[in-house]
């Protein structure tokens, strides 16, 4: 995304791939900011040390400025991922927002301290597990217009009607929360959505139009459809890079952006930078 403010003086062995988008900051000098989401799959489990090298390789290759992750089990897990994956190559490059231990697994947000300034964080009480909200400023900018809010969620898994009802309850809370934001707010909503189709009510609650659209999100790649097990949408899939974990056949992991992130003022998403990392787009499952 790009901003026009004046400056102040998923691993190949297990789990989902991750999703990236890039924001461009138009200042002096111009620079880009990359954001990603990744479900770490029950981190840290009993085999976590064997997983570290792969995570380090992936994170070094992506070199994101802000990373939201899901399925973190503990403060120890948050600490270990920071030390052994995020900061393994360049110690001290990343820091993370305070860890909140809620029901079920939790979220963590890592960021480059040279790029982002942490302002505030809070947790939304949503069914099954909490949704985390992180507020950032940008180093070198003092205007509130330069601020960015990032939400990370992990919606209920499963394909039953009960699962879908729970997901709708989760996203209803999230959309109502975002609708209370001031008009023109810059935010990103991301994580493991566990939806198979854009037609599901829980997804439409995030991207659909309402009387109050201040909290409406949009899909940066504008790719609605029935994503599950579809060769047509193979380039969007993120679920897993091995058949042992279901194969690459679902678009569970997504980053959605607020409409002001595409208005030519302040932050803007850079077109064609949304990437399902680890997915070459040529195969299904």
mmCIF file of C-alpha atoms in Angstrom:
data_model
loop_
_atom_site.group_PDB
_atom_site.id
_atom_site.type_symbol
_atom_site.label_atom_id
_atom_site.label_comp_id
_atom_site.label_asym_id
_atom_site.label_seq_id
_atom_site.Cartn_x
_atom_site.Cartn_y
_atom_site.Cartn_z
ATOM 1 C CA UNK A 1 0.000 0.000 0.000
ATOM 2 C CA UNK A 2 1.204 3.511 -0.494
ATOM 3 C CA UNK A 3 0.887 6.452 1.808
ATOM 4 C CA UNK A 4 1.125 10.161 1.021
ATOM 5 C CA UNK A 5 1.981 11.631 4.427
ATOM 6 C CA UNK A 6 4.896 13.973 5.054
ATOM 7 C CA UNK A 7 7.604 12.282 7.107
ATOM 8 C CA UNK A 8 8.586 13.490 10.544
ATOM 9 C CA UNK A 9 12.058 14.757 10.905
ATOM 10 C CA UNK A 10 2.789 -22.418 6.167
ATOM 11 C CA UNK A 11 6.198 -24.666 5.852
ATOM 12 C CA UNK A 12 6.929 -27.213 3.080
ATOM 13 C CA UNK A 13 6.630 -30.031 5.604
ATOM 14 C CA UNK A 14 3.381 -29.234 7.382
ATOM 15 C CA UNK A 15 0.496 -26.837 7.674
ATOM 16 C CA UNK A 16 -0.802 -23.992 5.519
ATOM 17 C CA UNK A 17 1.114 -21.750 3.218
ATOM 18 C CA UNK A 18 1.066 -18.089 4.051
ATOM 19 C CA UNK A 19 -0.347 -15.032 2.370
ATOM 20 C CA UNK A 20 1.496 -11.806 1.622
ATOM 21 C CA UNK A 21 0.512 -8.357 0.516
ATOM 22 C CA UNK A 22 2.672 -5.295 0.066
ATOM 23 C CA UNK A 23 2.033 -1.670 0.959
ATOM 24 C CA UNK A 24 3.985 1.204 -0.524
ATOM 25 C CA UNK A 25 4.945 4.231 1.537
ATOM 26 C CA UNK A 26 5.395 7.296 -0.654
ATOM 27 C CA UNK A 27 7.646 9.564 1.326
ATOM 28 C CA UNK A 28 11.228 10.739 1.088
ATOM 29 C CA UNK A 29 12.504 8.180 0.247
ATOM 30 C CA UNK A 30 9.767 5.851 -0.995
ATOM 31 C CA UNK A 31 9.683 2.416 0.628
ATOM 32 C CA UNK A 32 7.516 -0.703 0.673
ATOM 33 C CA UNK A 33 6.002 -2.519 3.636
ATOM 34 C CA UNK A 34 5.135 -6.212 3.449
ATOM 35 C CA UNK A 35 2.521 -7.914 5.627
ATOM 36 C CA UNK A 36 1.885 -11.645 5.960
ATOM 37 C CA UNK A 37 -0.235 -14.169 7.857
ATOM 38 C CA UNK A 38 0.721 -17.732 8.773
ATOM 39 C CA UNK A 39 -0.969 -20.493 10.763
ATOM 40 C CA UNK A 40 1.916 -22.158 12.644
ATOM 41 C CA UNK A 41 -0.079 -25.290 13.525
ATOM 42 C CA UNK A 42 -0.054 -25.907 17.285
ATOM 43 C CA UNK A 43 3.207 -24.127 17.985
ATOM 44 C CA UNK A 44 5.217 -25.211 19.898
ATOM 45 C CA UNK A 45 4.434 -28.929 19.822
ATOM 46 C CA UNK A 46 6.734 -31.708 21.040
ATOM 47 C CA UNK A 47 8.601 -31.630 17.732
ATOM 48 C CA UNK A 48 9.094 -27.859 17.546
ATOM 49 C CA UNK A 49 12.903 -27.910 17.413
ATOM 50 C CA UNK A 50 12.744 -30.026 14.248
ATOM 51 C CA UNK A 51 10.487 -27.389 12.658
ATOM 52 C CA UNK A 52 12.631 -24.348 13.395
ATOM 53 C CA UNK A 53 14.994 -24.569 10.424
ATOM 54 C CA UNK A 54 12.103 -24.626 7.948
ATOM 55 C CA UNK A 55 10.390 -21.672 9.607
ATOM 56 C CA UNK A 56 13.636 -19.707 9.626
ATOM 57 C CA UNK A 57 14.180 -20.420 5.917
ATOM 58 C CA UNK A 58 10.649 -19.279 5.063
ATOM 59 C CA UNK A 59 10.712 -16.129 7.167
ATOM 60 C CA UNK A 60 14.112 -15.104 5.824
ATOM 61 C CA UNK A 61 12.891 -15.542 2.254
ATOM 62 C CA UNK A 62 9.710 -13.541 2.834
ATOM 63 C CA UNK A 63 11.377 -10.766 4.841
ATOM 64 C CA UNK A 64 8.021 -9.311 5.882
ATOM 65 C CA UNK A 65 7.804 -6.137 7.957
ATOM 66 C CA UNK A 66 4.778 -7.370 9.903
ATOM 67 C CA UNK A 67 3.743 -10.989 10.475
ATOM 68 C CA UNK A 68 0.560 -12.222 12.142
ATOM 69 C CA UNK A 69 0.480 -15.877 13.179
ATOM 70 C CA UNK A 70 -2.154 -18.188 14.594
ATOM 71 C CA UNK A 71 -2.209 -21.434 16.622
ATOM 72 C CA UNK A 72 0.388 -20.357 19.179
ATOM 73 C CA UNK A 73 -0.014 -22.357 22.387
ATOM 74 C CA UNK A 74 1.848 -20.266 24.951
ATOM 75 C CA UNK A 75 4.061 -17.321 25.823
ATOM 76 C CA UNK A 76 6.995 -19.707 25.517
ATOM 77 C CA UNK A 77 5.912 -20.491 21.978
ATOM 78 C CA UNK A 78 5.723 -16.785 21.115
ATOM 79 C CA UNK A 79 9.191 -16.253 22.572
ATOM 80 C CA UNK A 80 10.712 -19.257 20.804
ATOM 81 C CA UNK A 81 9.360 -18.259 17.403
ATOM 82 C CA UNK A 82 10.779 -14.762 17.847
ATOM 83 C CA UNK A 83 14.198 -16.076 18.853
ATOM 84 C CA UNK A 84 14.583 -19.094 16.576
ATOM 85 C CA UNK A 85 12.638 -18.059 13.457
ATOM 86 C CA UNK A 86 12.081 -14.310 13.200
ATOM 87 C CA UNK A 87 15.388 -13.116 14.685
ATOM 88 C CA UNK A 88 17.618 -16.104 13.937
ATOM 89 C CA UNK A 89 19.449 -14.429 11.046
ATOM 90 C CA UNK A 90 19.431 -10.851 12.339
ATOM 91 C CA UNK A 91 19.048 -10.759 16.138
ATOM 92 C CA UNK A 92 16.883 -7.935 17.408
ATOM 93 C CA UNK A 93 15.279 -7.123 14.049
ATOM 94 C CA UNK A 94 11.757 -8.120 15.129
ATOM 95 C CA UNK A 95 9.731 -7.623 18.285
ATOM 96 C CA UNK A 96 6.193 -8.716 19.075
ATOM 97 C CA UNK A 97 3.031 -7.276 20.537
ATOM 98 C CA UNK A 98 2.153 -8.566 24.048
ATOM 99 C CA UNK A 99 0.961 -12.159 24.058
ATOM 100 C CA UNK A 100 -2.625 -12.740 25.242
ATOM 101 C CA UNK A 101 -3.395 -16.209 26.565
ATOM 102 C CA UNK A 102 -7.059 -16.824 25.807
ATOM 103 C CA UNK A 103 -9.189 -19.925 25.307
ATOM 104 C CA UNK A 104 -7.879 -22.468 22.802
ATOM 105 C CA UNK A 105 -4.843 -21.396 20.712
ATOM 106 C CA UNK A 106 -3.730 -17.786 20.359
ATOM 107 C CA UNK A 107 -2.395 -15.164 17.964
ATOM 108 C CA UNK A 108 0.904 -13.296 17.878
ATOM 109 C CA UNK A 109 2.011 -10.272 15.851
ATOM 110 C CA UNK A 110 5.705 -9.772 15.017
ATOM 111 C CA UNK A 111 6.998 -6.540 13.507
ATOM 112 C CA UNK A 112 10.222 -4.829 12.524
ATOM 113 C CA UNK A 113 10.954 -2.121 15.084
ATOM 114 C CA UNK A 114 12.763 -0.086 12.423
ATOM 115 C CA UNK A 115 9.479 0.151 10.491
ATOM 116 C CA UNK A 116 6.531 -0.026 12.893
ATOM 117 C CA UNK A 117 5.875 1.580 16.249
ATOM 118 C CA UNK A 118 3.543 -0.371 18.535
ATOM 119 C CA UNK A 119 0.773 1.830 19.928
ATOM 120 C CA UNK A 120 -1.842 -0.383 21.579
ATOM 121 C CA UNK A 121 -3.369 -3.846 21.528
ATOM 122 C CA UNK A 122 -6.620 -5.442 22.632
ATOM 123 C CA UNK A 123 -8.512 -8.710 22.411
ATOM 124 C CA UNK A 124 -12.024 -9.260 21.102
ATOM 125 C CA UNK A 125 -13.929 -11.979 22.919
ATOM 126 C CA UNK A 126 -15.138 -14.149 20.057
ATOM 127 C CA UNK A 127 -16.447 -17.742 20.236
ATOM 128 C CA UNK A 128 -13.857 -20.564 20.384
ATOM 129 C CA UNK A 129 -10.821 -18.263 20.549
ATOM 130 C CA UNK A 130 -9.983 -14.583 20.780
ATOM 131 C CA UNK A 131 -9.478 -12.194 17.884
ATOM 132 C CA UNK A 132 -6.467 -9.930 18.391
ATOM 133 C CA UNK A 133 -6.310 -6.254 17.439
ATOM 134 C CA UNK A 134 -3.000 -4.425 17.015
ATOM 135 C CA UNK A 135 -2.541 -0.694 16.483
ATOM 136 C CA UNK A 136 0.617 0.650 14.831
ATOM 137 C CA UNK A 137 2.256 3.882 13.929
ATOM 138 C CA UNK A 138 5.076 4.038 11.401
ATOM 139 C CA UNK A 139 8.569 5.148 12.308
ATOM 140 C CA UNK A 140 9.195 8.600 10.843
ATOM 141 C CA UNK A 141 5.536 9.654 10.669
ATOM 142 C CA UNK A 142 3.620 11.606 13.289
ATOM 143 C CA UNK A 143 0.217 12.014 11.613
ATOM 144 C CA UNK A 144 -2.630 9.778 12.790
ATOM 145 C CA UNK A 145 -3.363 9.218 9.108
ATOM 146 C CA UNK A 146 -0.206 7.104 9.009
ATOM 147 C CA UNK A 147 -1.548 4.656 11.605
ATOM 148 C CA UNK A 148 -2.528 1.110 10.712
ATOM 149 C CA UNK A 149 -4.725 -1.396 12.546
ATOM 150 C CA UNK A 150 -4.230 -5.136 12.056
ATOM 151 C CA UNK A 151 -6.686 -7.812 13.205
ATOM 152 C CA UNK A 152 -5.830 -11.497 13.288
ATOM 153 C CA UNK A 153 -8.435 -14.216 13.695
ATOM 154 C CA UNK A 154 -8.744 -17.977 13.598
ATOM 155 C CA UNK A 155 -12.317 -18.877 12.747
ATOM 156 C CA UNK A 156 -13.972 -22.161 13.708
ATOM 157 C CA UNK A 157 -12.933 -25.094 11.547
ATOM 158 C CA UNK A 158 -15.341 -27.626 10.079
ATOM 159 C CA UNK A 159 -18.011 -27.886 7.398
ATOM 160 C CA UNK A 160 -21.122 -28.550 9.492
ATOM 161 C CA UNK A 161 -23.951 -26.039 9.811
ATOM 162 C CA UNK A 162 -22.998 -25.598 13.462
ATOM 163 C CA UNK A 163 -19.428 -24.724 12.471
ATOM 164 C CA UNK A 164 -20.692 -22.175 9.962
ATOM 165 C CA UNK A 165 -22.993 -20.661 12.599
ATOM 166 C CA UNK A 166 -20.047 -20.269 14.973
ATOM 167 C CA UNK A 167 -17.947 -18.605 12.275
ATOM 168 C CA UNK A 168 -20.789 -16.191 11.591
ATOM 169 C CA UNK A 169 -20.971 -15.320 15.294
ATOM 170 C CA UNK A 170 -17.225 -14.625 15.259
ATOM 171 C CA UNK A 171 -17.255 -12.393 12.190
ATOM 172 C CA UNK A 172 -20.377 -10.554 13.353
ATOM 173 C CA UNK A 173 -18.480 -9.403 16.439
ATOM 174 C CA UNK A 174 -15.494 -8.432 14.281
ATOM 175 C CA UNK A 175 -17.585 -6.485 11.733
ATOM 176 C CA UNK A 176 -19.519 -4.642 14.456
ATOM 177 C CA UNK A 177 -16.214 -3.720 16.079
ATOM 178 C CA UNK A 178 -14.799 -2.398 12.809
ATOM 179 C CA UNK A 179 -17.982 -0.503 11.937
ATOM 180 C CA UNK A 180 -17.344 1.606 15.023
ATOM 181 C CA UNK A 181 -14.055 2.812 13.526
ATOM 182 C CA UNK A 182 -13.958 6.354 12.082
ATOM 183 C CA UNK A 183 -14.698 6.630 8.382
ATOM 184 C CA UNK A 184 -11.527 6.297 6.306
ATOM 185 C CA UNK A 185 -9.668 4.053 8.766
ATOM 186 C CA UNK A 186 -6.806 1.922 7.486
ATOM 187 C CA UNK A 187 -7.020 -1.696 8.630
ATOM 188 C CA UNK A 188 -6.113 -5.216 7.591
ATOM 189 C CA UNK A 189 -8.097 -8.281 8.647
ATOM 190 C CA UNK A 190 -6.269 -11.578 8.317
ATOM 191 C CA UNK A 191 -5.741 -15.083 9.563
ATOM 192 C CA UNK A 192 -7.153 -18.567 9.132
ATOM 193 C CA UNK A 193 -10.779 -18.036 8.060
ATOM 194 C CA UNK A 194 -11.625 -21.730 7.546
ATOM 195 C CA UNK A 195 -14.209 -20.912 4.868
ATOM 196 C CA UNK A 196 -14.569 -22.874 1.653
ATOM 197 C CA UNK A 197 -16.530 -20.311 -0.317
ATOM 198 C CA UNK A 198 -16.976 -16.565 -0.510
ATOM 199 C CA UNK A 199 -20.712 -17.208 -0.323
ATOM 200 C CA UNK A 200 -20.585 -18.322 3.302
ATOM 201 C CA UNK A 201 -22.415 -15.896 5.585
ATOM 202 C CA UNK A 202 -19.412 -15.459 7.871
ATOM 203 C CA UNK A 203 -17.264 -14.295 4.952
ATOM 204 C CA UNK A 204 -19.971 -12.007 3.627
ATOM 205 C CA UNK A 205 -20.211 -10.468 7.074
ATOM 206 C CA UNK A 206 -16.632 -9.226 6.539
ATOM 207 C CA UNK A 207 -16.812 -8.179 2.883
ATOM 208 C CA UNK A 208 -20.502 -7.476 2.326
ATOM 209 C CA UNK A 209 -22.208 -4.105 2.240
ATOM 210 C CA UNK A 210 -24.240 -2.919 5.252
ATOM 211 C CA UNK A 211 -25.888 0.284 6.384
ATOM 212 C CA UNK A 212 -22.554 1.077 8.055
ATOM 213 C CA UNK A 213 -19.641 0.236 5.760
ATOM 214 C CA UNK A 214 -16.839 1.817 7.792
ATOM 215 C CA UNK A 215 -15.831 -1.692 8.840
ATOM 216 C CA UNK A 216 -16.189 -3.351 5.455
ATOM 217 C CA UNK A 217 -13.202 -5.270 4.101
ATOM 218 C CA UNK A 218 -12.368 -6.285 0.561
ATOM 219 C CA UNK A 219 -10.431 -9.106 -1.031
ATOM 220 C CA UNK A 220 -7.322 -7.546 -2.651
ATOM 221 C CA UNK A 221 -7.342 -10.081 -5.491
ATOM 222 C CA UNK A 222 -11.127 -9.899 -6.018
ATOM 223 C CA UNK A 223 -11.523 -13.657 -6.388
ATOM 224 C CA UNK A 224 -14.949 -14.746 -5.157
ATOM 225 C CA UNK A 225 -16.071 -18.329 -5.683
ATOM 226 C CA UNK A 226 -16.216 -21.830 -4.269
ATOM 227 C CA UNK A 227 -12.522 -22.271 -3.556
ATOM 228 C CA UNK A 228 -12.512 -25.757 -2.036
ATOM 229 C CA UNK A 229 -10.894 -28.467 -4.174
ATOM 230 C CA UNK A 230 -11.227 -26.316 -7.295
ATOM 231 C CA UNK A 231 -8.580 -26.293 -10.008
ATOM 232 C CA UNK A 232 -9.924 -22.919 -11.156
ATOM 233 C CA UNK A 233 -8.841 -21.327 -7.880
ATOM 234 C CA UNK A 234 -5.655 -23.367 -7.384
ATOM 235 C CA UNK A 235 -3.462 -20.232 -7.334
ATOM 236 C CA UNK A 236 -5.320 -18.963 -4.246
ATOM 237 C CA UNK A 237 -5.042 -22.128 -2.143
ATOM 238 C CA UNK A 238 -3.098 -22.117 1.112
ATOM 239 C CA UNK A 239 -4.305 -24.985 3.267
ATOM 240 C CA UNK A 240 -1.326 -27.384 3.262
ATOM 241 C CA UNK A 241 1.649 -28.224 1.117
ATOM 242 C CA UNK A 242 1.566 -31.958 1.875
ATOM 243 C CA UNK A 243 -1.175 -34.514 1.306
ATOM 244 C CA UNK A 244 -0.688 -35.711 4.895
ATOM 245 C CA UNK A 245 -2.430 -32.491 5.960
ATOM 246 C CA UNK A 246 -5.173 -32.334 3.364
ATOM 247 C CA UNK A 247 -3.252 -30.996 0.394
ATOM 248 C CA UNK A 248 -3.292 -27.560 -1.184
ATOM 249 C CA UNK A 249 -7.010 -27.292 -1.891
ATOM 250 C CA UNK A 250 -8.510 -24.561 0.311
ATOM 251 C CA UNK A 251 -8.201 -20.806 0.570
ATOM 252 C CA UNK A 252 -8.351 -20.745 4.355
ATOM 253 C CA UNK A 253 -5.600 -18.182 4.986
ATOM 254 C CA UNK A 254 -6.384 -14.676 3.765
ATOM 255 C CA UNK A 255 -5.591 -11.004 4.196
ATOM 256 C CA UNK A 256 -8.471 -8.585 3.625
ATOM 257 C CA UNK A 257 -8.057 -4.817 3.490
ATOM 258 C CA UNK A 258 -10.269 -1.837 4.276
ATOM 259 C CA UNK A 259 -11.578 0.164 1.324
ATOM 260 C CA UNK A 260 -9.533 3.272 2.275
ATOM 261 C CA UNK A 261 -6.468 1.163 1.460
ATOM 262 C CA UNK A 262 -7.365 1.631 -2.174
ATOM 263 C CA UNK A 263 -8.384 5.291 -2.367
ATOM 264 C CA UNK A 264 -5.150 6.952 -3.497
ATOM 265 C CA UNK A 265 -4.824 8.806 -0.183
ATOM 266 C CA UNK A 266 -2.570 7.723 2.659
ATOM 267 C CA UNK A 267 -1.935 3.983 2.682
ATOM 268 C CA UNK A 268 -2.689 2.010 -0.480
ATOM 269 C CA UNK A 269 -2.369 -1.642 -1.367
ATOM 270 C CA UNK A 270 -0.008 -2.262 -4.300
ATOM 271 C CA UNK A 271 -1.854 -4.241 -6.946
ATOM 272 C CA UNK A 272 -0.556 -7.706 -7.874
ATOM 273 C CA UNK A 273 1.495 -8.143 -4.691
ATOM 274 C CA UNK A 274 -0.904 -10.546 -2.954
ATOM 275 C CA UNK A 275 0.813 -13.940 -2.897
ATOM 276 C CA UNK A 276 0.002 -17.400 -1.550
ATOM 277 C CA UNK A 277 3.619 -18.135 -0.666
ATOM 278 C CA UNK A 278 4.617 -21.758 -1.294
ATOM 279 C CA UNK A 279 1.947 -22.203 -3.982
ATOM 280 C CA UNK A 280 3.303 -22.156 -7.542
ATOM 281 C CA UNK A 281 -0.217 -22.038 -9.024
ATOM 282 C CA UNK A 282 0.223 -25.068 -11.252
ATOM 283 C CA UNK A 283 -1.236 -27.906 -9.213
ATOM 284 C CA UNK A 284 -4.117 -28.996 -7.020
ATOM 285 C CA UNK A 285 -3.605 -31.173 -3.940
#
